Short mmCIF file of N, CA, C and O in Angstrom, two decimals:
data_model
loop_
_atom_site.label_atom_id
_atom_site.label_comp_id
_atom_site.label_asym_id
_atom_site.label_seq_id
_atom_site.Cartn_x
_atom_site.Cartn_y
_atom_site.Cartn_z
N UNK A 1 135.66 331.31 90.73
CA UNK A 1 135.23 330.07 90.13
C UNK A 1 136.22 329.73 89.01
O UNK A 1 136.51 330.55 88.16
N UNK A 2 136.64 328.52 89.02
CA UNK A 2 137.61 328.07 88.02
C UNK A 2 136.92 327.88 86.67
O UNK A 2 135.73 327.59 86.61
N UNK A 3 137.68 328.07 85.61
CA UNK A 3 137.14 327.94 84.25
C UNK A 3 136.55 326.55 84.02
O UNK A 3 135.50 326.40 83.40
N UNK A 4 137.22 325.51 84.51
CA UNK A 4 136.74 324.13 84.33
C UNK A 4 135.37 323.94 85.00
O UNK A 4 134.49 323.28 84.45
N UNK A 5 135.21 324.52 86.18
CA UNK A 5 133.94 324.40 86.88
C UNK A 5 132.83 325.10 86.08
O UNK A 5 131.72 324.57 85.96
N UNK A 6 133.12 326.26 85.52
CA UNK A 6 132.16 326.99 84.70
C UNK A 6 131.75 326.16 83.48
O UNK A 6 130.58 326.09 83.12
N UNK A 7 132.69 325.52 82.84
CA UNK A 7 132.40 324.68 81.68
C UNK A 7 131.52 323.50 82.07
O UNK A 7 130.63 323.11 81.32
N UNK A 8 131.75 322.89 83.24
CA UNK A 8 130.91 321.78 83.71
C UNK A 8 129.47 322.25 83.95
O UNK A 8 128.52 321.56 83.61
N UNK A 9 129.31 323.44 84.54
CA UNK A 9 127.97 323.97 84.80
C UNK A 9 127.23 324.21 83.48
O UNK A 9 126.06 323.87 83.33
N UNK A 10 127.92 324.79 82.50
CA UNK A 10 127.31 325.04 81.20
C UNK A 10 126.92 323.73 80.52
O UNK A 10 125.84 323.62 79.94
N UNK A 11 127.79 322.74 80.59
CA UNK A 11 127.49 321.44 79.96
C UNK A 11 126.30 320.78 80.63
O UNK A 11 125.43 320.21 79.96
N UNK A 12 126.24 320.88 81.96
CA UNK A 12 125.12 320.31 82.69
C UNK A 12 123.81 320.99 82.31
O UNK A 12 122.78 320.33 82.12
N UNK A 13 123.82 322.30 82.19
CA UNK A 13 122.62 323.04 81.79
C UNK A 13 122.20 322.67 80.38
O UNK A 13 121.00 322.53 80.09
N UNK A 14 123.16 322.51 79.48
CA UNK A 14 122.84 322.13 78.10
C UNK A 14 122.20 320.75 78.05
O UNK A 14 121.28 320.51 77.27
N UNK A 15 122.67 319.82 78.88
CA UNK A 15 122.08 318.48 78.91
C UNK A 15 120.64 318.53 79.40
O UNK A 15 119.77 317.84 78.88
N UNK A 16 120.37 319.38 80.40
CA UNK A 16 119.00 319.48 80.92
C UNK A 16 118.07 320.08 79.88
O UNK A 16 116.92 319.69 79.77
N UNK A 17 118.53 321.01 79.08
CA UNK A 17 117.69 321.62 78.06
C UNK A 17 117.44 320.68 76.90
O UNK A 17 116.44 320.81 76.21
N UNK A 18 118.30 319.74 76.68
CA UNK A 18 118.16 318.83 75.55
C UNK A 18 117.02 317.84 75.75
O UNK A 18 116.52 317.28 74.80
N UNK A 19 116.62 317.63 77.00
CA UNK A 19 115.52 316.69 77.22
C UNK A 19 114.22 317.31 76.75
O UNK A 19 114.01 318.51 76.82
N UNK A 20 113.33 316.46 76.25
CA UNK A 20 112.06 316.95 75.70
C UNK A 20 111.09 317.41 76.78
O UNK A 20 111.08 316.88 77.88
N UNK A 21 110.29 318.35 76.44
CA UNK A 21 109.26 318.85 77.34
C UNK A 21 108.00 318.03 77.11
O UNK A 21 107.66 317.71 75.99
N UNK A 22 107.31 317.72 78.19
CA UNK A 22 106.08 316.95 78.08
C UNK A 22 104.90 317.81 78.49
O UNK A 22 104.96 318.53 79.46
N UNK A 23 103.82 317.70 77.74
CA UNK A 23 102.60 318.41 78.03
C UNK A 23 101.52 317.40 78.37
O UNK A 23 101.11 316.61 77.52
N UNK A 24 101.14 317.38 79.64
CA UNK A 24 100.06 316.50 80.09
C UNK A 24 100.30 315.05 79.67
O UNK A 24 99.41 314.38 79.17
N UNK A 25 101.52 314.58 79.84
CA UNK A 25 101.82 313.19 79.57
C UNK A 25 102.05 312.84 78.11
O UNK A 25 102.28 311.70 77.78
N UNK A 26 101.97 313.84 77.22
CA UNK A 26 102.23 313.56 75.81
C UNK A 26 103.72 313.38 75.60
O UNK A 26 104.53 313.97 76.32
N UNK A 27 104.12 312.62 74.60
CA UNK A 27 105.55 312.47 74.35
C UNK A 27 106.15 313.80 73.90
O UNK A 27 105.45 314.65 73.34
N UNK A 28 107.44 314.01 74.14
CA UNK A 28 108.05 315.27 73.72
C UNK A 28 108.06 315.38 72.20
O UNK A 28 107.91 314.39 71.49
N UNK A 29 108.23 316.62 71.72
CA UNK A 29 108.30 316.84 70.28
C UNK A 29 109.36 315.96 69.65
O UNK A 29 110.43 315.76 70.20
N UNK A 30 109.03 315.48 68.47
CA UNK A 30 109.98 314.63 67.75
C UNK A 30 110.51 315.37 66.53
O UNK A 30 111.00 314.77 65.60
N UNK A 31 110.33 316.68 66.52
CA UNK A 31 110.83 317.44 65.37
C UNK A 31 109.94 317.29 64.16
O UNK A 31 110.40 317.37 63.03
N UNK A 32 108.64 317.05 64.36
CA UNK A 32 107.72 316.89 63.25
C UNK A 32 107.53 318.24 62.55
O UNK A 32 108.42 319.04 62.49
N UNK A 33 106.33 318.49 62.07
CA UNK A 33 106.05 319.71 61.33
C UNK A 33 105.84 320.92 62.21
O UNK A 33 105.59 322.00 61.71
N UNK A 34 105.83 320.80 63.50
CA UNK A 34 105.59 321.97 64.33
C UNK A 34 105.51 321.60 65.79
O UNK A 34 105.67 320.45 66.15
N UNK A 35 105.29 322.59 66.64
CA UNK A 35 105.30 322.34 68.07
C UNK A 35 104.22 321.38 68.55
O UNK A 35 104.37 320.75 69.56
N UNK A 36 103.13 321.27 67.81
CA UNK A 36 102.09 320.35 68.26
C UNK A 36 102.24 318.97 67.63
O UNK A 36 101.39 318.12 67.81
N UNK A 37 103.30 318.75 66.91
CA UNK A 37 103.52 317.43 66.31
C UNK A 37 102.50 317.11 65.25
O UNK A 37 101.92 316.05 65.25
N UNK A 38 102.27 318.02 64.34
CA UNK A 38 101.20 317.84 63.38
C UNK A 38 101.40 316.64 62.47
O UNK A 38 100.43 316.11 61.96
N UNK A 39 102.62 316.19 62.28
CA UNK A 39 102.83 315.03 61.42
C UNK A 39 102.68 313.73 62.20
O UNK A 39 102.49 312.68 61.63
N UNK A 40 102.76 313.80 63.52
CA UNK A 40 102.62 312.60 64.34
C UNK A 40 101.20 312.43 64.82
O UNK A 40 100.30 313.19 64.50
N UNK A 41 101.01 311.40 65.64
CA UNK A 41 99.67 311.13 66.12
C UNK A 41 99.32 311.93 67.37
O UNK A 41 98.17 312.02 67.74
N UNK A 42 100.28 312.51 68.04
CA UNK A 42 100.03 313.28 69.26
C UNK A 42 99.80 314.73 68.91
O UNK A 42 100.73 315.45 68.61
N UNK A 43 98.53 315.15 68.90
CA UNK A 43 98.19 316.54 68.56
C UNK A 43 97.38 317.15 69.70
O UNK A 43 96.58 316.48 70.31
N UNK A 44 97.61 318.41 69.92
CA UNK A 44 96.85 319.14 70.90
C UNK A 44 95.72 319.84 70.16
O UNK A 44 95.95 320.72 69.35
N UNK A 45 94.49 319.40 70.40
CA UNK A 45 93.33 319.96 69.72
C UNK A 45 92.23 320.21 70.74
O UNK A 45 92.11 319.49 71.72
N UNK A 46 91.42 321.21 70.46
CA UNK A 46 90.27 321.48 71.31
C UNK A 46 89.06 320.73 70.78
O UNK A 46 88.88 320.61 69.57
N UNK A 47 88.26 320.24 71.69
CA UNK A 47 86.96 319.68 71.31
C UNK A 47 85.93 320.29 72.25
O UNK A 47 86.24 320.71 73.36
N UNK A 48 84.71 320.34 71.79
CA UNK A 48 83.64 320.92 72.60
C UNK A 48 83.15 319.95 73.68
O UNK A 48 82.51 320.37 74.64
N UNK A 49 83.46 318.67 73.54
CA UNK A 49 82.90 317.67 74.45
C UNK A 49 83.20 317.94 75.93
O UNK A 49 82.26 317.92 76.74
N UNK A 50 84.43 318.22 76.36
CA UNK A 50 84.64 318.47 77.79
C UNK A 50 83.90 319.72 78.29
O UNK A 50 83.42 319.75 79.41
N UNK A 51 83.83 320.72 77.44
CA UNK A 51 83.11 321.94 77.81
C UNK A 51 81.62 321.66 77.96
O UNK A 51 80.97 322.19 78.87
N UNK A 52 81.08 320.86 77.06
CA UNK A 52 79.65 320.51 77.14
C UNK A 52 79.35 319.65 78.37
O UNK A 52 78.31 319.80 79.00
N UNK A 53 80.27 318.75 78.71
CA UNK A 53 80.09 317.94 79.92
C UNK A 53 80.11 318.83 81.16
O UNK A 53 79.30 318.67 82.08
N UNK A 54 81.05 319.79 81.19
CA UNK A 54 81.11 320.71 82.33
C UNK A 54 79.84 321.56 82.40
O UNK A 54 79.32 321.82 83.49
N UNK A 55 79.33 321.99 81.24
CA UNK A 55 78.10 322.77 81.21
C UNK A 55 76.92 321.94 81.72
O UNK A 55 76.08 322.43 82.49
N UNK A 56 76.86 320.68 81.32
CA UNK A 56 75.78 319.80 81.79
C UNK A 56 75.88 319.61 83.30
O UNK A 56 74.86 319.61 84.01
N UNK A 57 77.10 319.48 83.81
CA UNK A 57 77.30 319.34 85.25
C UNK A 57 76.83 320.60 85.98
O UNK A 57 76.20 320.52 87.03
N UNK A 58 77.13 321.76 85.42
CA UNK A 58 76.67 323.02 86.02
C UNK A 58 75.14 323.07 86.03
O UNK A 58 74.54 323.52 87.02
N UNK A 59 74.50 322.60 84.98
CA UNK A 59 73.04 322.55 84.93
C UNK A 59 72.47 321.61 85.98
O UNK A 59 71.47 321.93 86.64
N UNK A 60 73.10 320.46 86.14
CA UNK A 60 72.65 319.49 87.15
C UNK A 60 72.84 320.08 88.55
O UNK A 60 71.96 319.95 89.41
N UNK A 61 73.98 320.73 88.77
CA UNK A 61 74.24 321.35 90.06
C UNK A 61 73.23 322.47 90.34
O UNK A 61 72.73 322.61 91.46
N UNK A 62 72.89 323.24 89.31
CA UNK A 62 71.89 324.30 89.48
C UNK A 62 70.55 323.70 89.93
O UNK A 62 69.94 324.17 90.88
N UNK A 63 70.10 322.66 89.22
CA UNK A 63 68.81 322.04 89.55
C UNK A 63 68.83 321.42 90.94
O UNK A 63 67.87 321.58 91.72
N UNK A 64 69.91 320.74 91.29
CA UNK A 64 70.01 320.12 92.62
C UNK A 64 70.05 321.15 93.73
O UNK A 64 69.43 320.96 94.79
N UNK A 65 70.75 322.24 93.49
CA UNK A 65 70.83 323.31 94.49
C UNK A 65 69.47 323.97 94.68
O UNK A 65 69.06 324.28 95.79
N UNK A 66 68.77 324.16 93.58
CA UNK A 66 67.43 324.76 93.65
C UNK A 66 66.48 323.87 94.46
O UNK A 66 65.73 324.36 95.30
N UNK A 67 66.55 322.55 94.20
CA UNK A 67 65.71 321.61 94.97
C UNK A 67 66.08 321.63 96.46
O UNK A 67 65.20 321.64 97.33
N UNK A 68 67.38 321.66 96.74
CA UNK A 68 67.83 321.66 98.13
C UNK A 68 67.36 322.92 98.86
O UNK A 68 66.92 322.85 100.02
N UNK A 69 67.43 324.05 98.19
CA UNK A 69 66.99 325.31 98.81
C UNK A 69 65.48 325.28 99.06
O UNK A 69 65.01 325.70 100.12
N UNK A 70 64.73 324.75 98.10
CA UNK A 70 63.28 324.63 98.28
C UNK A 70 62.95 323.70 99.44
O UNK A 70 62.10 324.01 100.28
N UNK A 71 63.65 322.55 99.50
CA UNK A 71 63.42 321.60 100.59
C UNK A 71 63.79 322.21 101.94
O UNK A 71 63.08 322.00 102.94
N UNK A 72 64.86 322.97 101.98
CA UNK A 72 65.29 323.61 103.22
C UNK A 72 64.24 324.61 103.69
O UNK A 72 63.86 324.62 104.87
N UNK A 73 63.76 325.42 102.78
CA UNK A 73 62.75 326.41 103.13
C UNK A 73 61.46 325.73 103.57
O UNK A 73 60.84 326.11 104.58
N UNK A 74 61.04 324.72 102.83
CA UNK A 74 59.81 323.98 103.16
C UNK A 74 59.95 323.31 104.53
O UNK A 74 59.01 323.31 105.33
N UNK A 75 61.10 322.76 104.79
CA UNK A 75 61.32 322.07 106.06
C UNK A 75 61.26 322.99 107.27
O UNK A 75 60.98 322.54 108.38
N UNK A 76 61.50 324.26 107.05
CA UNK A 76 61.47 325.22 108.16
C UNK A 76 60.14 325.97 108.26
O UNK A 76 59.97 326.81 109.14
N UNK A 77 59.23 325.65 107.35
CA UNK A 77 57.93 326.33 107.38
C UNK A 77 57.20 325.98 108.67
O UNK A 77 57.11 324.81 109.06
N UNK A 78 56.70 326.99 109.35
CA UNK A 78 55.94 326.78 110.57
C UNK A 78 56.77 326.69 111.83
O UNK A 78 56.22 326.53 112.92
N UNK A 79 58.07 326.75 111.72
CA UNK A 79 58.90 326.64 112.93
C UNK A 79 58.74 327.83 113.85
O UNK A 79 58.88 327.70 115.06
N UNK A 80 58.42 328.98 113.29
CA UNK A 80 58.29 330.17 114.13
C UNK A 80 57.12 330.01 115.11
O UNK A 80 57.22 330.37 116.28
N UNK A 81 56.02 329.45 114.65
CA UNK A 81 54.86 329.29 115.53
C UNK A 81 55.00 328.12 116.47
O UNK A 81 54.64 328.20 117.66
N UNK A 82 55.51 327.03 115.98
CA UNK A 82 55.58 325.81 116.79
C UNK A 82 56.72 325.78 117.78
O UNK A 82 56.71 324.98 118.71
N UNK A 83 57.73 326.60 117.59
CA UNK A 83 58.88 326.56 118.48
C UNK A 83 59.04 327.87 119.26
O UNK A 83 60.12 328.14 119.79
N UNK A 84 57.99 328.67 119.31
CA UNK A 84 58.10 329.95 120.01
C UNK A 84 58.47 329.69 121.47
O UNK A 84 58.03 328.72 122.09
N UNK A 85 59.28 330.55 121.97
CA UNK A 85 59.73 330.42 123.35
C UNK A 85 61.08 329.73 123.47
O UNK A 85 61.73 329.83 124.51
N UNK A 86 61.54 329.05 122.45
CA UNK A 86 62.86 328.42 122.50
C UNK A 86 63.92 329.48 122.23
O UNK A 86 63.80 330.30 121.33
N UNK A 87 64.98 329.44 123.00
CA UNK A 87 66.03 330.45 122.84
C UNK A 87 66.81 330.24 121.54
O UNK A 87 67.43 331.17 121.03
N UNK A 88 66.79 329.06 120.99
CA UNK A 88 67.55 328.78 119.77
C UNK A 88 66.79 329.13 118.50
O UNK A 88 67.32 329.00 117.41
N UNK A 89 65.52 329.60 118.64
CA UNK A 89 64.73 329.90 117.46
C UNK A 89 65.37 330.99 116.59
O UNK A 89 65.41 330.87 115.37
N UNK A 90 65.90 332.03 117.20
CA UNK A 90 66.55 333.11 116.44
C UNK A 90 67.77 332.57 115.71
O UNK A 90 68.01 332.92 114.54
N UNK A 91 68.53 331.72 116.36
CA UNK A 91 69.71 331.13 115.71
C UNK A 91 69.30 330.24 114.55
O UNK A 91 69.93 330.25 113.49
N UNK A 92 68.23 329.48 114.74
CA UNK A 92 67.73 328.60 113.69
C UNK A 92 67.34 329.40 112.45
O UNK A 92 67.71 329.04 111.33
N UNK A 93 66.65 330.50 112.66
CA UNK A 93 66.25 331.34 111.52
C UNK A 93 67.46 332.02 110.89
O UNK A 93 67.52 332.18 109.67
N UNK A 94 68.44 332.39 111.69
CA UNK A 94 69.66 332.99 111.15
C UNK A 94 70.41 332.01 110.25
O UNK A 94 70.89 332.36 109.17
N UNK A 95 70.50 330.77 110.69
CA UNK A 95 71.17 329.72 109.91
C UNK A 95 70.38 329.46 108.63
O UNK A 95 70.96 329.32 107.54
N UNK A 96 69.05 329.40 108.74
CA UNK A 96 68.21 329.17 107.57
C UNK A 96 68.46 330.24 106.51
O UNK A 96 68.70 329.94 105.34
N UNK A 97 68.41 331.50 106.92
CA UNK A 97 68.60 332.59 105.96
C UNK A 97 70.02 332.58 105.38
O UNK A 97 70.22 332.84 104.19
N UNK A 98 70.99 332.23 106.19
CA UNK A 98 72.37 332.15 105.70
C UNK A 98 72.50 331.09 104.62
O UNK A 98 73.10 331.32 103.55
N UNK A 99 71.92 329.91 104.88
CA UNK A 99 71.99 328.83 103.89
C UNK A 99 71.17 329.16 102.64
O UNK A 99 71.57 328.84 101.53
N UNK A 100 70.02 329.79 102.82
CA UNK A 100 69.23 330.19 101.65
C UNK A 100 70.03 331.14 100.77
O UNK A 100 70.03 331.01 99.54
N UNK A 101 70.72 332.09 101.39
CA UNK A 101 71.53 333.04 100.61
C UNK A 101 72.69 332.35 99.91
O UNK A 101 73.00 332.64 98.75
N UNK A 102 73.35 331.43 100.59
CA UNK A 102 74.48 330.71 99.98
C UNK A 102 74.02 329.85 98.81
O UNK A 102 74.66 329.83 97.75
N UNK A 103 72.92 329.13 99.00
CA UNK A 103 72.41 328.28 97.93
C UNK A 103 71.92 329.11 96.75
O UNK A 103 72.09 328.72 95.59
N UNK A 104 71.33 330.27 97.04
CA UNK A 104 70.90 331.15 95.95
C UNK A 104 72.11 331.64 95.15
O UNK A 104 72.05 331.73 93.91
N UNK A 105 73.21 331.93 95.83
CA UNK A 105 74.43 332.36 95.14
C UNK A 105 74.98 331.25 94.25
O UNK A 105 75.42 331.49 93.12
N UNK A 106 74.93 329.99 94.73
CA UNK A 106 75.39 328.85 93.92
C UNK A 106 74.48 328.68 92.71
O UNK A 106 74.96 328.45 91.59
N UNK A 107 73.19 328.83 92.91
CA UNK A 107 72.24 328.74 91.78
C UNK A 107 72.57 329.77 90.71
O UNK A 107 72.62 329.45 89.53
N UNK A 108 72.75 331.01 91.16
CA UNK A 108 73.05 332.09 90.21
C UNK A 108 74.34 331.82 89.44
O UNK A 108 74.42 332.03 88.23
N UNK A 109 75.35 331.35 90.15
CA UNK A 109 76.64 331.06 89.51
C UNK A 109 76.49 329.95 88.47
O UNK A 109 76.98 330.06 87.35
N UNK A 110 75.79 328.89 88.82
CA UNK A 110 75.61 327.76 87.90
C UNK A 110 74.75 328.15 86.71
O UNK A 110 75.00 327.71 85.59
N UNK A 111 73.75 328.99 86.95
CA UNK A 111 72.87 329.43 85.86
C UNK A 111 73.68 330.21 84.82
O UNK A 111 73.48 330.06 83.62
N UNK A 112 74.62 331.03 85.26
CA UNK A 112 75.46 331.78 84.33
C UNK A 112 76.59 330.95 83.75
O UNK A 112 77.06 331.20 82.64
N UNK A 113 77.04 329.96 84.50
CA UNK A 113 78.18 329.15 84.08
C UNK A 113 77.84 328.19 82.95
O UNK A 113 78.64 328.00 82.03
N UNK A 114 76.65 327.61 82.98
CA UNK A 114 76.29 326.62 81.96
C UNK A 114 76.38 327.19 80.54
O UNK A 114 77.10 326.63 79.70
N UNK A 115 75.74 328.30 80.21
CA UNK A 115 75.86 328.81 78.84
C UNK A 115 77.27 329.31 78.52
O UNK A 115 77.73 329.19 77.38
N UNK A 116 77.97 329.83 79.52
CA UNK A 116 79.34 330.31 79.27
C UNK A 116 80.26 329.15 78.90
O UNK A 116 81.12 329.29 78.01
N UNK A 117 80.11 328.02 79.56
CA UNK A 117 80.94 326.86 79.23
C UNK A 117 80.63 326.32 77.83
O UNK A 117 81.54 325.97 77.08
N UNK A 118 79.37 326.27 77.48
CA UNK A 118 79.01 325.82 76.12
C UNK A 118 79.58 326.77 75.06
O UNK A 118 80.10 326.34 74.04
N UNK A 119 79.50 328.06 75.32
CA UNK A 119 80.02 329.06 74.39
C UNK A 119 81.55 328.93 74.26
O UNK A 119 82.09 329.00 73.17
N UNK A 120 82.23 328.70 75.38
CA UNK A 120 83.69 328.55 75.35
C UNK A 120 84.09 327.36 74.49
O UNK A 120 85.04 327.46 73.70
N UNK A 121 83.38 326.24 74.61
CA UNK A 121 83.69 325.07 73.79
C UNK A 121 83.54 325.36 72.31
O UNK A 121 84.40 325.02 71.50
N UNK A 122 82.43 326.02 71.95
CA UNK A 122 82.21 326.36 70.52
C UNK A 122 83.29 327.32 70.02
O UNK A 122 83.81 327.15 68.92
N UNK A 123 83.62 328.33 70.82
CA UNK A 123 84.59 329.33 70.38
C UNK A 123 85.99 328.75 70.22
O UNK A 123 86.69 329.08 69.27
N UNK A 124 86.41 327.88 71.15
CA UNK A 124 87.74 327.30 71.04
C UNK A 124 87.87 326.39 69.83
O UNK A 124 88.89 326.39 69.15
N UNK A 125 86.83 325.62 69.56
CA UNK A 125 86.85 324.77 68.36
C UNK A 125 86.91 325.65 67.12
O UNK A 125 87.64 325.38 66.17
N UNK A 126 86.15 326.75 67.13
CA UNK A 126 86.18 327.68 66.00
C UNK A 126 87.54 328.29 65.80
O UNK A 126 88.02 328.44 64.67
N UNK A 127 88.20 328.64 66.90
CA UNK A 127 89.55 329.21 66.81
C UNK A 127 90.51 328.18 66.22
O UNK A 127 91.35 328.51 65.39
N UNK A 128 90.40 326.91 66.63
CA UNK A 128 91.24 325.86 66.07
C UNK A 128 91.09 325.81 64.55
O UNK A 128 92.07 325.73 63.81
N UNK A 129 89.86 325.85 64.07
CA UNK A 129 89.62 325.78 62.62
C UNK A 129 90.17 327.01 61.91
O UNK A 129 90.77 326.90 60.84
N UNK A 130 89.97 328.19 62.50
CA UNK A 130 90.47 329.42 61.89
C UNK A 130 92.00 329.43 61.83
O UNK A 130 92.58 329.79 60.80
N UNK A 131 92.64 329.05 62.92
CA UNK A 131 94.11 329.03 62.96
C UNK A 131 94.63 327.99 61.97
O UNK A 131 95.60 328.23 61.24
N UNK A 132 93.97 326.83 61.92
CA UNK A 132 94.40 325.79 60.97
C UNK A 132 94.30 326.27 59.54
O UNK A 132 95.22 326.07 58.74
N UNK A 133 93.21 326.94 59.20
CA UNK A 133 93.05 327.45 57.83
C UNK A 133 94.08 328.52 57.53
O UNK A 133 94.64 328.56 56.43
N UNK A 134 94.37 329.37 58.51
CA UNK A 134 95.35 330.44 58.30
C UNK A 134 96.76 329.87 58.12
O UNK A 134 97.50 330.30 57.24
N UNK A 135 97.13 328.90 58.93
CA UNK A 135 98.48 328.34 58.82
C UNK A 135 98.64 327.51 57.55
O UNK A 135 99.73 327.45 56.99
N UNK A 136 97.58 326.90 57.07
CA UNK A 136 97.68 326.14 55.82
C UNK A 136 97.88 327.06 54.63
O UNK A 136 98.43 326.65 53.61
N UNK A 137 97.47 328.30 54.77
CA UNK A 137 97.61 329.26 53.67
C UNK A 137 99.04 329.79 53.55
O UNK A 137 99.41 330.35 52.52
N UNK A 138 99.85 329.60 54.59
CA UNK A 138 101.24 330.08 54.55
C UNK A 138 102.09 329.12 53.72
O UNK A 138 102.09 327.91 53.97
N UNK A 139 102.78 329.66 52.73
CA UNK A 139 103.65 328.84 51.88
C UNK A 139 105.05 328.78 52.50
O UNK A 139 105.69 329.80 52.66
N UNK A 140 105.50 327.58 52.83
CA UNK A 140 106.84 327.38 53.38
C UNK A 140 107.64 326.56 52.38
O UNK A 140 107.17 325.51 51.92
N UNK A 141 108.83 327.04 52.00
CA UNK A 141 109.66 326.28 51.06
C UNK A 141 109.98 324.89 51.60
O UNK A 141 110.02 324.68 52.80
N UNK A 142 110.17 323.97 50.70
CA UNK A 142 110.53 322.59 51.09
C UNK A 142 111.76 322.62 51.98
O UNK A 142 112.69 323.35 51.72
N UNK A 143 111.77 321.88 53.02
CA UNK A 143 112.89 321.88 53.96
C UNK A 143 112.50 322.56 55.24
O UNK A 143 113.22 322.48 56.22
N UNK A 144 111.38 323.28 55.27
CA UNK A 144 110.85 323.83 56.49
C UNK A 144 111.34 325.20 56.90
O UNK A 144 110.83 325.77 57.81
N UNK A 145 112.33 325.75 56.22
CA UNK A 145 112.86 327.05 56.66
C UNK A 145 112.33 328.16 55.75
O UNK A 145 112.51 328.10 54.54
N UNK A 146 111.70 329.14 56.33
CA UNK A 146 111.23 330.30 55.55
C UNK A 146 112.42 331.20 55.26
O UNK A 146 113.30 331.37 56.07
N UNK A 147 112.43 331.79 54.07
CA UNK A 147 113.56 332.65 53.70
C UNK A 147 113.12 334.07 53.56
O UNK A 147 112.13 334.45 53.17
#
């Protein structure tokens, strides 16, 4: 490889690195007070609201799944007596039990997920406050460079 070609490759790589990185559509860093752009309007912060919405959705899904499982079981009540002699009766009961087990697993997952999501939202917001308080306590000389 010729020296000139190597220099072109290095220059091309340096140009690619000079472009700003974007996080979820946010503008690239503008060299503010830190990586999250604390001096600008674009800040990455946690809020409990999305976690609480997800938890509420898990609760709604739990209740809907519970109703569906109850309706499914109720709808099959009496099929053993009224459909005796049909060759598909065993398959029908196999499918019923399979769906009951699947829906029960979804219920259990949602029941555990709802409080976990609410807890995650509270904890992340708490971590934001703790980290903010800790970083504000650090004394940095004017000009931004620690010595």
